[in-house]
Coordinates of C-alpha atoms and ligand atoms in Angstrom, one line a residue:
M290 CA 1.5 -24.5 9.3
T291 CA -1.1 -26.8 11.6
E292 CA -3.0 -29.5 10.0
P293 CA -6.8 -29.8 10.4
D294 CA -8.5 -33.0 11.2
F295 CA -9.8 -33.5 7.8
V296 CA -6.2 -33.5 7.0
K297 CA -6.2 -37.6 6.7
R298 CA -5.7 -38.1 3.0
D299 CA -3.2 -37.9 0.8
F300 CA -4.1 -36.6 -2.9
I301 CA -2.7 -36.9 -6.4
M302 CA -1.4 -32.9 -7.8
C303 CA -1.9 -33.8 -10.8
D304 CA -4.8 -34.8 -10.2
L305 CA -6.1 -31.1 -8.9
I306 CA -4.1 -29.2 -11.8
A307 CA -7.0 -31.4 -14.0
K308 CA -9.5 -30.3 -11.8
K309 CA -9.2 -26.6 -11.7
R310 CA -8.0 -27.2 -15.4
D311 CA -11.5 -28.6 -16.8
G312 CA -13.3 -25.9 -13.8
G313 CA -13.8 -28.1 -10.5
E314 CA -14.5 -26.4 -7.2
F315 CA -11.2 -27.4 -4.6
G316 CA -12.2 -28.4 -0.9
A317 CA -11.1 -26.8 2.7
A318 CA -8.4 -31.1 2.4
E319 CA -7.4 -30.0 -1.3
I320 CA -6.2 -26.6 -0.7
E321 CA -4.2 -28.1 2.9
F322 CA -2.9 -30.3 0.8
W323 CA -1.4 -28.0 -2.5
L324 CA -0.1 -25.4 0.7
R325 CA 1.9 -27.8 3.1
G326 CA 3.0 -29.7 -0.3
V327 CA 4.5 -26.2 -1.4
L328 CA 5.9 -25.3 2.5
D329 CA 7.5 -29.1 2.5
G330 CA 9.2 -29.1 -0.5
S331 CA 7.2 -32.3 -1.5
I332 CA 5.0 -30.7 -4.6
P333 CA 7.6 -29.8 -7.3
D334 CA 7.9 -25.9 -8.4
Y335 CA 6.6 -27.1 -11.5
Q336 CA 3.4 -28.5 -10.5
T337 CA 2.3 -26.1 -8.3
T338 CA 2.9 -22.9 -11.3
A339 CA 1.1 -25.1 -13.7
L340 CA -1.4 -24.7 -10.4
L341 CA -1.7 -21.4 -11.1
M342 CA -2.1 -20.6 -14.3
A343 CA -4.9 -23.1 -14.6
I344 CA -6.8 -21.0 -11.3
Y345 CA -5.7 -17.3 -13.4
F346 CA -7.2 -18.7 -16.4
R347 CA -10.5 -20.9 -14.7
G348 CA -10.3 -18.6 -10.9
L349 CA -11.5 -18.9 -7.2
S350 CA -14.6 -19.3 -5.7
E351 CA -15.2 -16.8 -3.2
H352 CA -15.2 -19.9 -0.8
E353 CA -12.2 -21.5 -2.6
T354 CA -10.6 -17.6 -2.2
F355 CA -11.5 -17.9 1.5
L356 CA -10.3 -20.6 2.4
L357 CA -6.5 -20.1 0.7
T358 CA -6.5 -17.1 2.2
D359 CA -7.6 -19.5 6.0
A360 CA -4.9 -21.7 4.5
I361 CA -2.4 -19.0 3.6
V362 CA -1.9 -17.4 7.3
R363 CA -1.4 -20.1 9.3
S364 CA 1.2 -20.8 7.6
G365 CA 3.4 -18.6 9.5
D366 CA 2.6 -16.8 13.0
V367 CA -0.3 -15.0 13.4
L368 CA -0.1 -11.8 15.4
D369 CA -1.6 -11.8 18.7
L370 CA -1.9 -7.6 19.7
S371 CA -5.5 -8.7 22.5
H372 CA -2.2 -7.6 24.8
I373 CA -2.1 -4.0 23.7
P374 CA -5.1 -1.6 24.6
G375 CA -7.5 -0.1 22.5
C376 CA -8.8 -0.9 18.9
K377 CA -5.8 -1.9 17.2
A378 CA -5.8 -0.3 12.7
D379 CA -4.3 -1.8 10.0
K380 CA -4.5 -0.4 6.4
H381 CA -3.3 -1.3 3.3
S382 CA -2.1 0.3 -0.1
T383 CA -2.0 -2.4 -3.5
G384 CA 1.1 0.1 -4.3
G385 CA 1.2 3.6 -5.9
V386 CA 3.5 6.2 -7.2
G387 CA 4.2 8.8 -4.8
D388 CA 2.1 7.1 -1.9
K389 CA 3.0 8.6 1.1
T390 CA -0.6 8.5 2.6
T391 CA 0.5 6.4 6.0
L392 CA 3.0 8.3 6.8
I393 CA 0.8 11.2 7.6
A394 CA -3.0 8.2 7.9
M395 CA -0.7 6.9 10.7
P396 CA 0.1 9.3 13.3
L397 CA -3.5 11.0 12.3
A398 CA -5.1 8.4 13.7
A399 CA -2.8 8.1 17.2
V400 CA -3.8 10.6 17.8
C401 CA -7.7 10.4 17.1
G402 CA -7.5 7.2 19.6
L403 CA -6.7 3.9 17.7
T404 CA -3.2 1.6 18.2
I405 CA -1.3 1.6 15.7
V406 CA 1.4 -1.6 15.0
K407 CA 1.9 -2.2 11.6
M408 CA 4.2 -4.1 9.9
S409 CA 5.1 -2.8 6.5
G410 CA 8.2 -4.5 3.5
R411 CA 10.7 -3.8 2.5
S412 CA 9.2 -2.8 -1.6
L413 CA 10.4 -5.1 -4.7
G414 CA 8.9 -2.7 -7.0
K415 CA 9.8 0.9 -8.9
T416 CA 9.8 2.2 -6.4
G417 CA 9.9 2.1 -1.8
G418 CA 7.8 0.8 0.6
T419 CA 6.8 2.8 3.7
A420 CA 9.8 0.6 5.4
D421 CA 12.4 2.1 3.4
K422 CA 10.8 5.3 2.9
L423 CA 11.2 5.0 7.4
E424 CA 15.1 4.0 6.7
S425 CA 16.1 7.6 4.8
V426 CA 15.3 9.3 8.7
P427 CA 18.5 8.7 10.0
G428 CA 18.7 6.1 13.2
F429 CA 15.3 4.8 12.6
R430 CA 14.8 1.2 13.5
L431 CA 13.0 -1.6 12.2
T432 CA 12.5 -4.4 13.6
L433 CA 11.8 -4.4 17.9
E434 CA 13.0 -6.4 21.3
P435 CA 8.7 -7.7 21.8
A436 CA 8.4 -5.9 24.6
D437 CA 9.8 -2.5 23.9
L438 CA 7.2 -2.8 21.3
Q439 CA 4.6 -3.7 23.2
H440 CA 5.4 -0.2 26.0
Q441 CA 6.1 1.7 22.6
A442 CA 2.3 0.5 21.7
E443 CA 0.5 1.7 25.2
A444 CA 2.8 4.8 25.5
E445 CA 2.8 6.2 21.8
R446 CA -0.6 4.2 20.3
L447 CA 2.5 3.5 16.5
V448 CA 4.6 0.7 16.5
L449 CA 6.0 -0.2 13.3
I450 CA 8.1 -2.9 11.6
T451 CA 9.5 -4.4 9.2
Q452 CA 7.1 -8.7 8.3
S453 CA 8.1 -10.5 10.4
S454 CA 9.9 -13.9 8.6
N455 CA 7.4 -16.1 10.0
L456 CA 4.3 -14.2 8.5
T457 CA 2.7 -15.9 5.7
P458 CA 6.1 -17.9 4.3
A459 CA 3.2 -19.7 1.9
D460 CA 2.6 -16.0 0.3
K461 CA 5.7 -16.0 0.0
R462 CA 6.4 -18.8 -2.0
L463 CA 3.7 -18.4 -4.1
Y464 CA 4.4 -14.5 -5.3
A465 CA 7.6 -16.1 -6.1
L466 CA 6.3 -18.0 -7.9
R467 CA 3.6 -15.8 -9.7
D468 CA 6.0 -13.4 -9.7
L469 CA 8.0 -15.6 -12.6
T470 CA 5.5 -17.2 -14.8
S471 CA 3.1 -13.8 -15.2
T472 CA 0.9 -15.7 -12.7
V473 CA 0.2 -12.4 -10.5
D474 CA -2.9 -10.3 -12.6
S475 CA -5.2 -13.1 -10.6
L476 CA -7.9 -11.9 -8.4
P477 CA -8.7 -14.6 -6.5
L478 CA -4.9 -14.9 -6.2
I479 CA -4.1 -11.2 -5.4
A480 CA -6.9 -10.7 -3.0
A481 CA -5.7 -14.1 -0.7
S482 CA -1.8 -13.2 -0.6
V483 CA -2.9 -9.2 0.2
M484 CA -5.7 -9.9 2.7
S485 CA -4.0 -13.4 4.6
K486 CA -1.0 -10.3 5.7
K487 CA -3.6 -8.7 7.2
I488 CA -4.9 -10.8 8.6
A489 CA -2.2 -12.6 10.3
A490 CA -0.9 -9.2 11.8
G491 CA -3.2 -9.0 13.6
A492 CA -5.7 -5.7 13.5
D493 CA -9.7 -5.0 14.3
V494 CA -9.5 -2.9 11.5
I495 CA -8.3 -3.4 8.0
V496 CA -8.2 -0.1 5.3
L497 CA -8.1 -0.8 2.2
D498 CA -6.5 1.9 -1.0
V499 CA -7.2 -0.4 -3.7
K500 CA -6.2 1.6 -6.8
F501 CA -6.2 1.7 -10.2
G502 CA -4.8 3.5 -13.2
R503 CA -1.5 3.4 -15.3
G504 CA 0.5 3.2 -12.4
A505 CA -1.6 0.7 -10.8
F506 CA -1.8 -3.0 -10.7
M507 CA -5.2 -2.9 -11.9
P508 CA -6.5 -1.4 -14.4
D509 CA -9.0 0.0 -14.3
A510 CA -12.1 1.4 -11.6
A511 CA -14.6 -1.6 -12.6
N512 CA -11.8 -4.1 -11.7
A513 CA -10.9 -2.3 -8.8
V514 CA -13.9 -2.8 -7.6
K515 CA -14.3 -6.0 -8.0
L516 CA -10.6 -7.0 -6.2
A517 CA -11.8 -4.3 -3.5
E518 CA -15.4 -6.7 -3.3
L519 CA -13.7 -9.1 -2.6
M520 CA -11.2 -8.9 -0.4
V521 CA -13.5 -6.8 1.9
E522 CA -15.6 -9.8 2.1
L523 CA -12.6 -11.8 3.0
G524 CA -12.1 -9.1 5.7
R525 CA -15.6 -10.0 6.6
Q526 CA -15.1 -13.3 7.1
A527 CA -12.7 -12.9 9.2
G528 CA -14.3 -11.9 12.0
R529 CA -12.6 -8.2 10.8
K530 CA -14.2 -4.3 10.6
I531 CA -13.5 -4.1 6.7
A532 CA -14.2 -0.8 3.9
A533 CA -12.1 0.0 1.0
L534 CA -11.2 3.2 -0.8
I535 CA -10.7 2.8 -4.6
T536 CA -8.9 5.3 -5.8
S537 CA -7.1 6.3 -8.9
M538 CA -3.8 6.2 -9.9
E539 CA -3.3 8.0 -13.4
A540 CA -0.7 10.7 -11.9
P541 CA 1.5 9.8 -9.0
L542 CA -0.1 11.3 -5.4
G543 CA 0.9 14.4 -4.2
R544 CA 4.8 16.4 -5.4
A545 CA 7.2 13.1 -4.6
V546 CA 7.8 10.8 -5.6
G547 CA 11.6 9.1 -4.6
N548 CA 12.3 7.5 -0.7
A549 CA 13.2 10.8 1.4
L550 CA 11.1 13.0 -0.7
E551 CA 8.3 11.6 -0.2
V552 CA 8.8 11.3 4.0
W553 CA 9.6 15.6 4.0
E554 CA 6.5 15.4 1.7
A555 CA 4.6 13.8 4.5
A556 CA 6.4 15.9 7.5
E557 CA 5.5 19.1 5.1
T558 CA 1.3 17.5 4.8
L559 CA 1.1 16.9 8.6
R560 CA 2.0 21.2 8.8
G561 CA -0.8 22.1 7.1
Y562 CA 1.4 22.2 3.5
G563 CA 0.0 18.9 1.7
A564 CA -0.8 19.2 -2.0
P565 CA -4.5 18.6 -2.4
D566 CA -4.8 15.0 -3.3
L567 CA -2.7 13.8 -0.7
R568 CA -4.6 15.3 2.3
L569 CA -7.5 14.6 1.1
L570 CA -7.0 10.3 0.8
S571 CA -4.5 10.4 4.0
L572 CA -7.9 11.7 5.8
A573 CA -10.8 9.7 3.9
L574 CA -8.3 7.0 5.7
T575 CA -8.2 7.9 8.6
G576 CA -11.2 8.7 9.2
E577 CA -12.3 5.9 7.3
Q578 CA -10.4 3.3 10.3
L579 CA -12.2 5.9 12.9
Y580 CA -15.3 5.4 11.4
L581 CA -15.1 1.2 11.3
A582 CA -14.0 1.7 14.7
G583 CA -16.3 3.3 17.2
L584 CA -14.7 6.0 17.2
A585 CA -16.4 8.5 15.0
E586 CA -20.2 8.5 14.6
T587 CA -20.3 8.9 10.2
R588 CA -18.3 8.6 8.5
R589 CA -18.0 12.5 8.3
Q590 CA -17.0 13.0 11.6
G591 CA -14.6 10.5 11.0
F592 CA -13.3 13.1 8.0
R593 CA -13.6 15.9 10.9
L594 CA -11.7 14.8 14.0
A595 CA -8.9 13.3 11.1
A596 CA -8.9 17.6 9.8
Q597 CA -8.7 19.0 12.9
A598 CA -4.9 16.8 14.3
L599 CA -3.9 17.7 10.8
E600 CA -5.5 21.6 11.7
D601 CA -3.8 21.5 15.4
G602 CA -0.7 20.1 14.7
R603 CA -1.3 17.0 16.2
G604 CA -0.9 15.2 13.4
L605 CA 3.4 16.0 12.8
T606 CA 3.5 15.9 16.7
K607 CA 2.8 12.3 16.3
F608 CA 4.8 12.1 13.9
L609 CA 8.0 13.7 14.9
R610 CA 7.3 11.5 18.5
F611 CA 7.3 8.2 16.4
L612 CA 9.7 8.8 14.8
R613 CA 11.7 9.5 17.3
A614 CA 11.4 6.7 19.6
Q615 CA 12.0 4.1 16.5
G616 CA 15.5 5.9 17.1
G617 CA 14.7 8.4 14.8
D618 CA 17.2 11.6 14.1
T619 CA 14.3 14.4 13.5
A620 CA 16.0 17.1 13.5
K621 CA 17.0 17.4 10.0
L622 CA 13.3 16.9 9.5
E623 CA 12.2 19.5 11.4
Q624 CA 14.5 22.5 10.0
G625 CA 15.2 21.9 6.5
G626 CA 19.1 19.8 5.1
F627 CA 16.6 16.3 4.9
L628 CA 17.7 16.8 1.2
L629 CA 21.4 16.1 0.6
A630 CA 20.9 14.1 -3.0
K631 CA 24.2 15.2 -4.8
T632 CA 22.7 17.2 -7.9
V633 CA 19.2 19.0 -8.0
L634 CA 17.9 19.2 -11.7
V635 CA 14.5 22.0 -13.0
V636 CA 12.5 20.8 -15.0
R637 CA 10.9 23.6 -16.9
A638 CA 7.5 23.7 -18.3
P639 CA 8.3 23.2 -22.4
R640 CA 5.0 26.2 -22.9
G641 CA 2.7 27.5 -21.4
G642 CA -1.4 26.5 -20.5
Y643 CA -1.4 23.8 -18.6
L644 CA -0.8 20.2 -17.1
Q645 CA -2.9 17.1 -18.4
A646 CA -1.5 14.4 -17.1
V647 CA 2.0 13.6 -15.4
D648 CA 2.3 9.5 -15.9
A649 CA 2.6 7.6 -13.3
A650 CA 4.2 4.4 -14.6
R651 CA 6.4 5.8 -16.5
V652 CA 7.7 8.0 -13.3
A653 CA 7.8 5.1 -11.4
G654 CA 10.8 3.9 -14.2
I655 CA 12.3 6.9 -13.8
V656 CA 13.1 6.8 -10.2
Q657 CA 13.9 2.7 -10.0
H658 CA 16.4 5.1 -12.5
L659 CA 17.4 6.9 -10.7
G660 CA 18.0 4.5 -7.6
A661 CA 15.4 4.5 -5.8
G662 CA 13.9 1.0 -5.6
R663 CA 15.7 -2.3 -5.4
L664 CA 14.7 -5.5 -8.2
R665 CA 15.9 -7.8 -4.9
V666 CA 15.5 -7.7 -0.8
E667 CA 18.9 -7.0 -0.9
D668 CA 19.9 -4.7 -3.4
K669 CA 20.5 -1.0 -2.2
I670 CA 18.7 1.5 -2.7
D671 CA 19.0 6.0 -3.4
H672 CA 17.1 7.1 -0.3
Q673 CA 18.1 10.3 -1.6
V674 CA 16.3 10.5 -4.8
G675 CA 13.7 11.0 -6.8
V676 CA 11.5 14.1 -9.0
W677 CA 9.6 16.9 -6.5
F678 CA 6.3 18.2 -8.6
D679 CA 6.2 21.9 -8.3
K680 CA 3.2 21.6 -10.5
Q681 CA 0.6 18.5 -10.5
C682 CA -1.9 18.0 -12.9
G683 CA -4.5 20.6 -13.4
D684 CA -2.3 23.4 -12.8
K685 CA -1.6 26.1 -15.1
L686 CA 1.8 26.7 -16.7
T687 CA 4.0 29.7 -17.4
S688 CA 6.2 28.7 -20.0
G689 CA 9.9 28.6 -18.9
E690 CA 8.1 28.0 -15.0
P691 CA 10.0 25.3 -13.5
L692 CA 7.3 22.5 -13.6
A693 CA 9.7 19.6 -10.8
H694 CA 12.7 19.3 -9.5
I695 CA 14.6 16.2 -10.3
Y696 CA 17.5 14.3 -6.9
A697 CA 20.3 13.0 -8.6
E698 CA 23.5 11.4 -7.6
S699 CA 24.6 12.9 -10.8
E700 CA 24.4 15.4 -13.6
E701 CA 24.4 13.3 -16.2
Q702 CA 21.2 11.0 -14.0
A703 CA 19.2 13.4 -13.6
K704 CA 19.4 14.8 -17.9
A705 CA 18.2 11.7 -18.5
A706 CA 15.4 11.5 -15.5
A707 CA 14.8 15.2 -16.7
A708 CA 14.4 14.5 -20.7
A709 CA 12.7 11.3 -19.7
L710 CA 10.3 13.4 -17.4
L711 CA 8.9 15.7 -20.0
S712 CA 7.8 13.7 -22.2
A713 CA 6.0 11.1 -19.6
C714 CA 4.0 15.1 -19.2
T715 CA 1.1 16.0 -21.9
F716 CA 0.0 19.7 -21.6
S717 CA -3.1 21.5 -22.9
D718 CA -4.5 24.7 -23.7
T719 CA -7.1 24.8 -21.5
L720 CA -8.3 23.2 -18.0
P721 CA -8.4 20.2 -18.5
E722 CA -11.7 17.9 -16.9
L723 CA -9.5 15.5 -13.8
P724 CA -11.7 12.5 -12.6
P725 CA -12.4 12.6 -9.2
L726 CA -8.6 11.3 -7.0
I727 CA -12.1 8.8 -5.2
Y728 CA -13.9 6.9 -7.0
G729 CA -15.8 5.1 -4.1
V730 CA -16.0 3.0 -1.1
V731 CA -16.3 -0.8 -1.3
T732 CA -18.4 -1.4 2.4
T733 CA -19.8 -5.0 3.6
E734 CA -22.7 -3.6 2.3
G735 CA -22.4 -2.6 -0.6
F736 CA -21.0 0.7 -2.5
I737 CA -20.7 3.5 -2.3
P738 CA -20.3 6.2 -4.7
W739 CA -17.4 9.9 -5.4
T740 CA -21.3 11.7 -6.1
E741 CA -22.7 10.8 -2.6
L742 CA -19.5 10.7 -1.3
Q743 CA -17.9 13.6 -1.4
Q744 CA -20.4 15.8 0.8
D745 CA -18.4 13.9 4.2
Y746 CA -15.4 14.3 2.5
Q747 CA -15.9 18.9 4.0
Ligands
LIG255 N1 0.9 -6.7 -3.6 C1 1.0 -8.7 -2.3 O1 0.5 -8.9 -1.2 N2 0.1 -9.5 -3.5 C2 -0.2 -9.6 -4.6 O2 -0.5 -10.7 -5.5 C3 -0.4 -8.3 -4.8 C4 -0.1 -7.2 -5.1

């Protein structure tokens, strides 16, 4: 971590904890001192966790959050993408169930003129991250030599690699301690953690997808908007063009939850057979990137450009070229036979009527039990297992027709998952009223609600 000149004196950690406990505000030198001590081991974990708990209850001002974010960015490598031509864009989701929008939005953005050099971590969650999903394509490589990365960024405008091991090391340490001390759910700590990684990854344009609901970090839309406003402000202060979509994560996004299944669904969506919710959000995220980058004059034009790239097949062609450029064998993805789980079990609708709700958090738990998630980074995951929903919320059902397919390693696991899946679903006699998937967009100028946005997304 490079040390600014103003870090001349040391503080006493005990005093910093007391200051925050009593509601005080830190300056840059105090935050710098703390993070330096976290990284060099001179501040013991028990003092850092006490401070994290004080921050959890007392919060951080916007200025403190900016200082913390900036110090975390400088704690490790900062990617310099300036030698790669064009406008570099990134998108980030705060985490959802069945969220494979990156796989769809990335190639669409690339064919519309943006350059995507994306770093993606392996997930520690209940379901896989983008890196895990892509590893279900045989041969796909997540590490590239710098010269190959540069070549691919110029030739394809699309590269995805695993996160460099020295990107934001202070965040890795703090996150591990937060995870063990129930201090993850703090708006300023989440904002600093997410934005430090995005800023260090070097993109000029950043579009966030901040999720709320049963399957997300944030319980409700109001808190998601607050988090988004903070992150957008941090990005703006760091000189990036940034906006955040606020989206519901009550039910899984699209039809698939599970690594290979989600890659298959992404390809199907790019072929033009996407579920409406997944298509809408993927196009909205792509369009927002194009609009922020100045490649579209309006949000509506951004959405239309993305939709055209999907409808005329350029997005699919780019997705397959990208996979092959990084060593992926796309034959089975193109011809079928990509889904290879040992057992496939059909879950049938227990009654007629409508599918009213599907609990995203419980679906994530089911898919984790099938083997698609991990508890430690080194854990192996099963890329082939998961759930494919034949029906989505609001769909009409006839008793006995397929509701979902379970992909599992054994019949026993599939049966247990099927029973759990049925109890995660709610049914109704009448057409349920579903809230919009996109609640609004937080921009540097303010919040735009769905009622004003929907005309742009057509
Ligand atoms: N994701 C992150 O990267 N950091 C957090 O603190 C929470 C979610």
